[in-house]
Every structure is written in C-alpha cells, then in structure tokens.
mmCIF file of C-alpha atoms in Angstrom:
data_model
loop_
_atom_site.group_PDB
_atom_site.id
_atom_site.type_symbol
_atom_site.label_atom_id
_atom_site.label_comp_id
_atom_site.label_asym_id
_atom_site.label_seq_id
_atom_site.Cartn_x
_atom_site.Cartn_y
_atom_site.Cartn_z
ATOM 1 C CA MET A 223 112.370 92.034 49.462
ATOM 2 C CA ALA A 224 112.544 93.970 52.702
ATOM 3 C CA GLY A 225 115.905 93.468 54.359
ATOM 4 C CA ARG A 226 117.845 92.678 51.154
ATOM 5 C CA ALA A 227 120.166 95.574 51.916
ATOM 6 C CA ARG A 228 121.305 93.730 55.036
ATOM 7 C CA ALA A 229 123.794 90.919 54.666
ATOM 8 C CA HIS A 230 123.435 88.990 57.862
ATOM 9 C CA ILE A 231 121.829 86.186 59.762
ATOM 10 C CA LEU A 232 119.885 87.121 62.844
ATOM 11 C CA THR A 233 120.098 84.171 65.172
ATOM 12 C CA PHE A 234 118.216 84.014 68.415
ATOM 13 C CA THR A 235 118.243 81.474 71.170
ATOM 14 C CA ILE A 236 116.039 80.827 74.162
ATOM 15 C CA ALA A 237 117.490 79.912 77.531
ATOM 16 C CA THR A 238 115.057 77.005 77.821
ATOM 17 C CA LEU A 239 116.052 75.499 74.461
ATOM 18 C CA ILE A 240 117.756 72.331 75.648
ATOM 19 C CA GLN A 241 120.992 73.845 76.964
ATOM 20 C CA GLY A 242 121.632 75.975 73.911
ATOM 21 C CA MET A 243 121.612 73.091 71.394
ATOM 22 C CA LEU A 244 118.613 74.461 69.489
ATOM 23 C CA THR A 245 118.643 77.714 67.551
ATOM 24 C CA LEU A 246 116.258 79.605 65.310
ATOM 25 C CA ALA A 247 117.470 82.110 62.741
ATOM 26 C CA ILE A 248 116.036 84.617 60.302
ATOM 27 C CA VAL A 249 118.169 84.633 57.167
ATOM 28 C CA GLN A 250 118.511 87.437 54.653
ATOM 29 C CA ARG A 251 120.231 87.793 51.338
ATOM 30 C CA ASN A 252 123.318 89.815 50.587
ATOM 31 C CA PRO A 253 122.328 91.894 47.524
ATOM 32 C CA PHE A 254 125.860 91.640 46.112
ATOM 33 C CA TYR A 255 126.895 88.082 46.993
ATOM 34 C CA MET A 256 125.078 84.905 47.945
ATOM 35 C CA LYS A 257 126.923 84.921 51.264
ATOM 36 C CA TYR A 258 125.685 85.046 54.830
ATOM 37 C CA SER A 259 128.491 86.744 56.724
ATOM 38 C CA THR A 260 127.212 88.276 59.956
ATOM 39 C CA GLN A 261 125.536 86.511 62.867
ATOM 40 C CA CYS A 262 123.647 88.502 65.483
ATOM 41 C CA PHE A 263 122.122 86.936 68.564
ATOM 42 C CA VAL A 264 118.833 88.546 69.479
ATOM 43 C CA ASP A 265 116.816 88.511 72.681
ATOM 44 C CA LEU A 266 113.662 86.641 71.686
ATOM 45 C CA TYR A 267 111.687 88.224 74.509
ATOM 46 C CA SER A 268 112.404 91.751 73.353
ATOM 47 C CA GLU A 269 109.223 93.399 72.097
ATOM 48 C CA ASP A 270 110.852 95.118 69.119
ATOM 49 C CA TRP A 271 113.547 92.673 67.964
ATOM 50 C CA LEU A 272 111.386 91.309 65.129
ATOM 51 C CA ARG A 273 110.799 94.787 63.715
ATOM 52 C CA GLN A 274 114.506 95.559 63.900
ATOM 53 C CA SER A 275 115.460 92.308 62.156
ATOM 54 C CA GLY A 276 114.234 93.368 58.718
ATOM 55 C CA TRP A 277 111.209 91.082 58.907
ATOM 56 C CA GLU A 278 108.431 92.207 56.544
ATOM 57 C CA PRO A 279 104.924 91.602 57.977
ATOM 58 C CA SER A 280 103.250 91.626 54.540
ATOM 59 C CA HIS A 281 105.378 88.717 53.289
ATOM 60 C CA GLU A 282 104.752 85.038 53.856
ATOM 61 C CA THR A 283 106.964 83.657 56.616
ATOM 62 C CA ILE A 284 108.723 80.367 55.872
ATOM 63 C CA LEU A 285 110.063 78.195 58.685
ATOM 64 C CA LEU A 286 112.600 75.706 57.286
ATOM 65 C CA ILE A 287 113.446 72.578 59.298
ATOM 66 C CA HIS A 288 116.182 70.154 58.271
ATOM 67 C CA GLY A 289 116.141 66.411 58.814
ATOM 68 C CA TYR A 290 118.424 63.824 60.376
ATOM 69 C CA ALA A 291 122.178 64.599 60.250
ATOM 70 C CA GLY A 292 121.459 68.157 59.089
ATOM 71 C CA GLY A 293 122.045 71.696 60.307
ATOM 72 C CA ASP A 294 121.207 75.258 59.346
ATOM 73 C CA ASP A 295 124.234 75.494 57.033
ATOM 74 C CA THR A 296 124.420 71.965 55.615
ATOM 75 C CA LEU A 297 123.104 70.236 52.534
ATOM 76 C CA PRO A 298 120.446 69.614 51.427
ATOM 77 C CA ILE A 299 118.443 72.262 53.357
ATOM 78 C CA THR A 300 120.743 75.097 52.221
ATOM 79 C CA VAL A 301 119.545 74.525 48.658
ATOM 80 C CA LEU A 302 116.029 75.404 49.772
ATOM 81 C CA ARG A 303 117.185 78.293 51.951
ATOM 82 C CA ASP A 304 119.073 79.863 49.064
ATOM 83 C CA ALA A 305 116.173 79.312 46.662
ATOM 84 C CA TYR A 306 113.728 81.192 48.886
ATOM 85 C CA LEU A 307 116.154 84.069 49.331
ATOM 86 C CA ARG A 308 116.914 84.170 45.619
ATOM 87 C CA ARG A 309 113.205 84.233 44.812
ATOM 88 C CA GLY A 310 112.542 87.067 47.271
ATOM 89 C CA GLY A 311 109.296 88.102 48.884
ATOM 90 C CA TYR A 312 109.560 85.776 51.896
ATOM 91 C CA ASN A 313 110.642 86.026 55.496
ATOM 92 C CA VAL A 314 112.836 82.937 55.941
ATOM 93 C CA PHE A 315 113.483 81.392 59.350
ATOM 94 C CA MET A 316 115.591 78.294 59.960
ATOM 95 C CA LEU A 317 115.320 75.945 62.922
ATOM 96 C CA ASP A 318 118.674 74.327 63.666
ATOM 97 C CA TRP A 319 118.405 71.191 65.811
ATOM 98 C CA GLY A 320 121.527 69.625 64.336
ATOM 99 C CA ALA A 321 123.181 69.038 67.726
ATOM 100 C CA LEU A 322 120.273 66.749 68.626
ATOM 101 C CA CYS A 323 120.134 64.651 65.450
ATOM 102 C CA GLN A 324 123.709 63.769 64.566
ATOM 103 C CA PRO A 325 124.849 60.372 63.234
ATOM 104 C CA PRO A 326 125.090 57.623 64.177
ATOM 105 C CA CYS A 327 122.234 58.139 66.653
ATOM 106 C CA TYR A 328 119.090 58.048 64.501
ATOM 107 C CA VAL A 329 117.145 56.540 67.406
ATOM 108 C CA ALA A 330 118.122 59.498 69.579
ATOM 109 C CA ALA A 331 117.082 61.926 66.843
ATOM 110 C CA VAL A 332 113.594 60.396 66.726
ATOM 111 C CA HIS A 333 113.412 60.471 70.520
ATOM 112 C CA ASN A 334 114.327 64.187 70.488
ATOM 113 C CA LEU A 335 111.481 65.195 68.164
ATOM 114 C CA ARG A 336 109.020 66.020 70.944
ATOM 115 C CA PRO A 337 111.346 68.083 73.184
ATOM 116 C CA VAL A 338 112.619 69.973 70.151
ATOM 117 C CA ALA A 339 109.041 70.625 69.007
ATOM 118 C CA ARG A 340 108.030 71.857 72.449
ATOM 119 C CA CYS A 341 110.884 74.350 72.560
ATOM 120 C CA ALA A 342 110.339 75.486 68.985
ATOM 121 C CA ALA A 343 106.650 76.080 69.756
ATOM 122 C CA GLU A 344 107.705 78.253 72.690
ATOM 123 C CA ALA A 345 109.889 80.262 70.310
ATOM 124 C CA LEU A 346 107.050 80.688 67.816
ATOM 125 C CA GLY A 347 104.752 81.782 70.629
ATOM 126 C CA SER A 348 107.219 84.532 71.504
ATOM 127 C CA LEU A 349 107.454 85.465 67.846
ATOM 128 C CA ARG A 350 103.717 85.819 67.670
ATOM 129 C CA HIS A 351 103.731 88.236 70.600
ATOM 130 C CA ALA A 352 106.418 90.198 68.752
ATOM 131 C CA GLY A 353 104.169 90.500 65.684
ATOM 132 C CA LEU A 354 104.444 87.270 63.697
ATOM 133 C CA ARG A 355 101.239 86.570 61.753
ATOM 134 C CA PRO A 356 100.067 82.932 62.038
ATOM 135 C CA ASP A 357 97.950 83.326 58.901
ATOM 136 C CA ARG A 358 101.146 83.972 56.922
ATOM 137 C CA LEU A 359 103.241 81.195 58.465
ATOM 138 C CA THR A 360 104.296 78.088 56.504
ATOM 139 C CA CYS A 361 106.458 75.348 57.963
ATOM 140 C CA VAL A 362 108.563 73.482 55.387
ATOM 141 C CA GLY A 363 110.303 70.388 56.730
ATOM 142 C CA HIS A 364 112.355 67.617 55.164
ATOM 143 C CA SER A 365 112.400 64.020 56.429
ATOM 144 C CA LEU A 366 112.284 64.149 60.254
ATOM 145 C CA GLY A 367 111.881 67.911 59.870
ATOM 146 C CA ALA A 368 108.493 67.327 58.227
ATOM 147 C CA HIS A 369 107.292 65.479 61.321
ATOM 148 C CA LEU A 370 108.721 68.267 63.478
ATOM 149 C CA CYS A 371 106.429 70.723 61.680
ATOM 150 C CA GLY A 372 103.468 68.564 62.671
ATOM 151 C CA ILE A 373 104.560 67.938 66.258
ATOM 152 C CA ILE A 374 105.286 71.631 66.795
ATOM 153 C CA ALA A 375 101.645 72.319 65.899
ATOM 154 C CA ASN A 376 100.537 70.209 68.869
ATOM 155 C CA TYR A 377 102.236 72.623 71.288
ATOM 156 C CA LEU A 378 101.073 75.895 69.745
ATOM 157 C CA ASN A 379 98.188 77.988 71.059
ATOM 158 C CA PHE A 380 97.438 79.097 67.500
ATOM 159 C CA ARG A 381 96.952 77.213 64.236
ATOM 160 C CA LEU A 382 99.634 77.000 61.577
ATOM 161 C CA ASN A 383 98.511 78.196 58.188
ATOM 162 C CA ARG A 384 100.307 75.565 56.112
ATOM 163 C CA ILE A 385 102.792 72.718 56.370
ATOM 164 C CA ILE A 386 104.789 71.391 53.415
ATOM 165 C CA GLY A 387 106.295 68.007 54.233
ATOM 166 C CA LEU A 388 109.143 66.909 51.958
ATOM 167 C CA ASP A 389 109.283 63.096 51.958
ATOM 168 C CA PRO A 390 108.479 62.746 55.694
ATOM 169 C CA ALA A 391 110.660 60.140 57.368
ATOM 170 C CA ARG A 392 109.365 56.599 57.811
ATOM 171 C CA PRO A 393 111.810 54.607 60.008
ATOM 172 C CA LEU A 394 110.816 54.402 63.695
ATOM 173 C CA ILE A 395 108.011 56.972 63.323
ATOM 174 C CA ARG A 396 104.928 55.923 65.257
ATOM 175 C CA SER A 397 101.453 56.154 63.799
ATOM 176 C CA ALA A 398 99.954 58.247 66.630
ATOM 177 C CA PRO A 399 98.977 61.712 65.312
ATOM 178 C CA ALA A 400 100.735 63.398 68.244
ATOM 179 C CA LEU A 401 104.045 61.841 67.160
ATOM 180 C CA ARG A 402 104.025 62.543 63.437
ATOM 181 C CA LEU A 403 102.732 64.812 60.703
ATOM 182 C CA ASP A 404 99.005 64.516 59.984
ATOM 183 C CA PRO A 405 96.280 66.575 58.252
ATOM 184 C CA GLY A 406 95.072 68.117 61.518
ATOM 185 C CA ASP A 407 98.328 69.984 62.117
ATOM 186 C CA ALA A 408 97.578 73.019 59.924
ATOM 187 C CA ARG A 409 94.879 74.599 57.797
ATOM 188 C CA ALA A 410 96.577 72.972 54.807
ATOM 189 C CA VAL A 411 99.057 70.097 54.887
ATOM 190 C CA HIS A 412 100.798 69.277 51.613
ATOM 191 C CA VAL A 413 103.181 66.323 51.341
ATOM 192 C CA MET A 414 105.663 65.232 48.659
ATOM 193 C CA HIS A 415 106.644 61.567 48.371
ATOM 194 C CA THR A 416 109.913 60.721 46.620
ATOM 195 C CA ASN A 417 111.112 57.613 48.502
ATOM 196 C CA ALA A 418 107.963 56.151 50.040
ATOM 197 C CA GLY A 419 108.486 52.872 51.835
ATOM 198 C CA ARG A 420 112.216 53.241 52.448
ATOM 199 C CA TYR A 421 113.393 56.498 54.033
ATOM 200 C CA GLY A 422 110.061 58.216 53.363
ATOM 201 C CA GLU A 423 106.571 57.422 54.604
ATOM 202 C CA ALA A 424 104.279 55.691 52.115
ATOM 203 C CA ALA A 425 100.960 56.505 53.780
ATOM 204 C CA ARG A 426 99.010 59.654 53.037
ATOM 205 C CA LEU A 427 99.860 62.279 55.638
ATOM 206 C CA GLY A 428 98.313 65.480 54.295
ATOM 207 C CA HIS A 429 95.239 67.013 52.768
ATOM 208 C CA ALA A 430 97.097 66.754 49.450
ATOM 209 C CA ASP A 431 99.815 64.180 48.803
ATOM 210 C CA PHE A 432 102.050 64.395 45.746
ATOM 211 C CA CYS A 433 103.748 61.314 44.333
ATOM 212 C CA LEU A 434 106.790 62.102 42.213
ATOM 213 C CA ASN A 435 107.466 59.391 39.630
ATOM 214 C CA GLY A 436 105.433 56.877 41.585
ATOM 215 C CA GLY A 437 106.605 58.265 44.914
ATOM 216 C CA ARG A 438 108.998 55.416 45.698
ATOM 217 C CA SER A 439 112.181 55.887 43.696
ATOM 218 C CA GLN A 440 113.365 58.619 41.375
ATOM 219 C CA PRO A 441 114.511 57.437 37.928
ATOM 220 C CA TYR A 442 117.589 59.686 37.821
ATOM 221 C CA CYS A 443 118.780 58.058 41.065
ATOM 222 C CA GLU A 444 118.656 54.477 39.781
ATOM 223 C CA ASP A 445 122.367 54.113 39.092
ATOM 224 C CA THR A 446 123.655 56.152 42.018
ATOM 225 C CA PRO A 447 125.527 54.526 44.924
ATOM 226 C CA ASN A 448 122.486 54.962 47.178
ATOM 227 C CA GLU A 449 119.277 55.110 45.152
ATOM 228 C CA ALA A 450 117.002 55.367 48.175
ATOM 229 C CA LEU A 451 118.872 58.217 49.863
ATOM 230 C CA CYS A 452 119.229 60.088 46.571
ATOM 231 C CA SER A 453 115.465 59.824 45.999
ATOM 232 C CA HIS A 454 114.768 60.946 49.569
ATOM 233 C CA ILE A 455 116.979 64.027 49.349
ATOM 234 C CA TRP A 456 115.787 65.227 45.949
ATOM 235 C CA SER A 457 112.378 66.212 47.353
ATOM 236 C CA ILE A 458 114.208 69.384 48.434
ATOM 237 C CA CYS A 459 114.967 70.203 44.797
ATOM 238 C CA TYR A 460 111.336 69.769 43.738
ATOM 239 C CA GLN A 461 110.277 72.288 46.368
ATOM 240 C CA ALA A 462 113.043 74.709 45.373
ATOM 241 C CA GLU A 463 112.045 74.473 41.711
ATOM 242 C CA SER A 464 108.411 75.224 42.567
ATOM 243 C CA LEU A 465 109.450 78.746 43.584
ATOM 244 C CA PHE A 466 110.402 79.552 39.997
ATOM 245 C CA ARG A 467 108.320 77.232 37.806
ATOM 246 C CA LEU A 468 104.824 75.804 37.965
ATOM 247 C CA ARG A 469 104.844 72.026 37.639
ATOM 248 C CA PRO A 470 101.252 70.698 37.300
ATOM 249 C CA ALA A 471 100.336 67.489 39.108
ATOM 250 C CA ALA A 472 97.442 65.358 37.878
ATOM 251 C CA PRO A 473 94.926 63.673 40.198
ATOM 252 C CA CYS A 474 95.697 59.989 40.694
ATOM 253 C CA GLY A 475 94.806 56.999 42.841
ATOM 254 C CA ARG A 476 94.976 56.817 46.589
ATOM 255 C CA ARG A 477 98.350 55.074 46.550
ATOM 256 C CA CYS A 478 99.908 56.933 43.634
ATOM 257 C CA SER A 479 98.731 54.493 41.010
ATOM 258 C CA VAL A 480 99.070 55.520 37.389
ATOM 259 C CA ARG A 481 95.398 54.901 36.786
ATOM 260 C CA VAL A 482 93.096 57.767 37.777
ATOM 261 C CA PRO A 483 89.894 56.672 39.558
ATOM 262 C CA PRO A 484 86.719 57.565 37.617
ATOM 263 C CA ALA A 485 85.532 59.791 40.458
ATOM 264 C CA ARG A 486 88.636 61.969 40.032
ATOM 265 C CA ALA A 487 88.959 61.819 36.254
ATOM 266 C CA ALA A 488 87.385 65.250 35.882
ATOM 267 C CA ALA A 489 89.457 66.844 38.651
ATOM 268 C CA LEU A 490 91.856 69.588 37.568
ATOM 269 C CA PRO A 491 95.639 69.428 37.979
ATOM 270 C CA VAL A 492 97.210 71.558 40.694
ATOM 271 C CA PRO A 493 100.721 73.035 40.848
ATOM 272 C CA LEU A 494 103.303 71.264 42.993
ATOM 273 C CA GLY A 495 105.053 72.813 45.968
ATOM 274 C CA GLN A 496 104.893 76.441 47.016
ATOM 275 C CA SER A 497 102.005 77.326 44.680
ATOM 276 C CA THR A 498 99.721 74.439 45.674
ATOM 277 C CA PRO A 499 96.298 75.920 46.531
ATOM 278 C CA MET A 500 95.266 75.807 50.171
ATOM 279 C CA THR A 501 92.097 73.984 49.097
ATOM 280 C CA ALA A 502 93.880 71.112 47.307
ATOM 281 C CA SER A 503 92.972 67.634 48.539
ATOM 282 C CA GLY A 504 93.564 64.055 47.489
ATOM 283 C CA ALA A 505 96.467 62.353 45.730
ATOM 284 C CA TYR A 506 98.344 63.858 42.791
ATOM 285 C CA CYS A 507 101.021 62.431 40.521
ATOM 286 C CA ILE A 508 103.864 63.764 38.411
ATOM 287 C CA GLU A 509 105.932 61.828 35.896
ATOM 288 C CA ASP A 510 109.157 63.572 34.908
ATOM 289 C CA PHE A 511 112.461 61.751 34.587
ATOM 290 C CA THR A 512 114.749 64.809 34.637
ATOM 291 C CA THR A 513 116.508 66.056 37.752
ATOM 292 C CA PRO A 514 114.510 68.995 39.171
ATOM 293 C CA PHE A 515 116.062 72.437 39.665
ATOM 294 C CA CYS A 516 119.285 71.406 37.930
ATOM 295 C CA PRO A 517 120.186 74.200 35.478
ATOM 296 C CA ALA A 518 121.451 71.719 32.882
ATOM 297 C CA THR A 519 118.250 69.656 32.788
ATOM 298 C CA SER A 520 115.542 72.107 33.827
ATOM 299 C CA GLY A 521 116.682 75.090 31.793
ATOM 300 C CA LEU A 522 116.125 77.348 34.799
ATOM 301 C CA ALA A 523 118.662 80.144 35.095
ATOM 302 C CA GLU A 524 117.762 80.292 38.787
ATOM 303 C CA GLY A 525 118.493 76.582 39.228
ATOM 304 C CA ASP A 526 121.087 75.219 41.623
ATOM 305 C CA SER A 527 123.956 72.993 40.488
ATOM 306 C CA ARG A 528 123.713 71.164 43.816
ATOM 307 C CA CYS A 529 120.514 69.628 42.480
ATOM 308 C CA CYS A 530 122.466 68.080 39.602
ATOM 309 C CA LEU A 531 123.940 64.623 40.013
ATOM 310 C CA ASP A 532 127.576 65.045 41.041
ATOM 311 C CA ALA A 533 130.532 63.611 39.164
ATOM 312 C CA GLN A 534 130.476 60.360 41.096
ATOM 313 C CA TYR A 535 126.781 59.814 40.436
ATOM 314 C CA ALA A 536 127.096 60.871 36.804
ATOM 315 C CA ALA A 537 129.931 58.404 36.255
ATOM 316 C CA ALA A 538 127.852 55.624 37.761
ATOM 317 C CA ALA A 539 124.906 56.564 35.590
ATOM 318 C CA THR A 540 126.947 56.350 32.385
ATOM 319 C CA THR A 541 128.733 53.087 33.193
ATOM 320 C CA GLN A 542 127.485 50.253 31.017
ATOM 321 C CA VAL A 543 126.899 47.385 33.411
ATOM 322 C CA PRO A 544 124.285 44.616 33.300
ATOM 323 C CA LYS A 545 121.195 45.543 35.272
ATOM 324 C CA ARG A 546 119.058 43.240 37.256
ATOM 325 C CA PRO A 547 115.416 43.329 36.153
ATOM 326 C CA ARG A 548 113.417 45.686 38.328
ATOM 327 C CA PRO A 549 110.613 44.002 40.271
ATOM 328 C CA LEU A 550 107.124 44.578 38.954
ATOM 329 C CA VAL A 551 105.775 45.311 42.405
ATOM 330 C CA ARG A 552 107.727 47.494 44.801
ATOM 331 C CA LEU A 553 105.025 48.317 47.269
ATOM 332 C CA ARG A 554 106.454 46.283 50.141
ATOM 333 C CA ALA A 555 109.487 47.946 51.649
ATOM 334 C CA ARG A 556 112.255 46.151 53.419
ATOM 335 C CA LYS A 557 112.553 46.496 57.170
ATOM 336 C CA ILE A 558 115.166 49.057 58.024
ATOM 337 C CA LYS A 559 117.425 49.007 61.033
ATOM 338 C CA ALA A 560 118.297 52.314 62.627
ATOM 339 C CA ASN A 561 122.038 51.721 62.314
ATOM 340 C CA SER A 562 121.743 51.193 58.545
ATOM 341 C CA ILE A 563 120.081 54.593 58.227
ATOM 342 C CA ALA A 564 122.903 56.215 60.156
ATOM 343 C CA GLU A 565 125.500 54.509 57.962
ATOM 344 C CA ASP A 566 123.796 55.707 54.752
ATOM 345 C CA TYR A 567 123.705 59.316 55.913
ATOM 346 C CA SER A 568 127.240 59.335 57.274
ATOM 347 C CA THR A 569 128.720 57.881 54.088
ATOM 348 C CA ASP A 570 126.711 59.985 51.645
#
C-alpha cells in the first residue's frame, strides 16, 4: 500500500468547519507497529497537499464516519480503521465530529448532522480539486455516521460512488430524504441492519439491505448487559470481517423474513460488506450465531480481539439464570427517549 513506509496521521482542518470542532484525517499504517504516532496539519486548499500525503490515486478511497459519542480514536470505529489499514490497498480518511456529538446530548448530535455534513462536503469538494476521484470514493458510516454519509451527498456537486451504512441510527431521525440516508445518495447504497427497531433503523434505506440474524438483535448479545447496544455496535465487526473473508448473503423477504419470496428464489447470494457488487439490490439475509471478526470464533488470524465479547459480557453469557421466554414477534420497537440513549452510550 502506498504510504505504508510513513507512520503518521495527516490531519487537516478548514477554517469554516464550525470553529475547529470538525476534523478530517488521512490515516496510514506504521509498517513496524500498529501505532499512529505523528499528526500533521495540512492546508486543505494547497494544490499539492494530497499528493504529498501518500495518497494513492489508483486505490479506493474510504471515508469513515463514527456515530454518536464517538471520535476518530475511539471504539468502535477504530476497529474498522485498523482493519482497512491492515488489509492494505485503500486510502483511509476519517471524519471526526466527536466534539459535536458527545453525551448526554443526543438531541444536539442529531441537530448537528446537517451543519457537519455541509462542512464535510466543502472539504470533499476541496479534495476533489486536489485530485480525489469521486468514482473511487466510498463513505462508510456507523449509526448517525451512516446518515451523515447520505446528508453529505446532498451538498456535493459530484456523486458519491458508494455508501455503506452500518446499522443507521433510528431515534429522532426524520423520514425526509434530505435528513437521512436513502438510495439516491450514491450510485450504490448498501446497508447492514443489526439492531433494527431499537438503535438502528428498521426500514430499507439502500439499494441493497442486509439483515444479520433477522436484523433486530444479535444472538451473541442476548445475555450482555445491553443487548440492543451490543447488537448495534457489532455491525462494525461485520464490515471489518468482510475485508478478509467473503460471507455470502441469501436473498430474503422485504422485511428480513426467513422465507424467500418466490420471485427471488432463483436470485444468487451476494457477499456482505466491502465486496458487495455495485449492482446488488433488494433484501439479503445472513444467519450466523458466532461473533464476527473475533479471532477465537471466526478463525481469522487478521481478526480483532475487540470484536470478541469482553470478560464482563462473557461472564454474563455463561451465568446460568432463568430466562424469560422471548416474544414470538419483535417487529414493534419500544419508543425511545433521547436521554435513555445517552445513558446507554455513556455507561457502555
């Protein structure tokens, strides 16, 4: 990968980016250690800064955007950052809007989506003038970050090539296309659902929507202290795993039903995540009860232990306690108050 010999983060800011609270960075891997030690601020309006940064024009450019309560060096987005750099062959940018989405102000974070998107679009416009290729640009966002990918597209004067939305956030997100992710935001919009109806959106938002284990709750999260938040976060690990292993998804019903409609019975499976074809459309399902990208369960040497259930979760999973019977129908989600979301994130 071009730039592997450089162990640094090139961070650039724009004067108009909301009083310096929004940053965009190109990250590169240290060839000797998985450590990002140097930070260099670059003038975004310089004509040759992109060339000097180690950016490789022949590689696909990935723009990573974290969700609520996140940052460019916080979990879970760092799992995905490190996976892309470990895989190699990508230019990896990170949008850090952490100062504008901190707990306990989830309402404020949602309100800030549009101004953040407008400023990020300005940054991408400058990048394009510096040589960035729109036809090689993929925006990968988690939770509120997935909606940011879509809203950014509304302010661009060029079309994004692809958006990968990882369990796009549901609470307080309006249904207007200008205020959320939708299929018109890029040439291809692919969406993973891991906690639909709670933290994640249940409706179809992309050309291709992927429902992991029914899309609503992940089986390995059942006995964790916060099943919904665990399920929501683990969409990151599915995307990270897709960089190293093909996981086929079978066509399924419009709302992730187990039964495949007759019209789609003959349709072929497609790989999940990074390798999903640009032409994929419809709903796809995967049933796999093991934690993705965890070295112990996936067998991947490139896996990340942060995708394994931690000691607290593992202890809860092995405790023999009576379980309440699970409801047969879980399609109707409970109403969620913004302060409860903030409490879940801050205590996780």
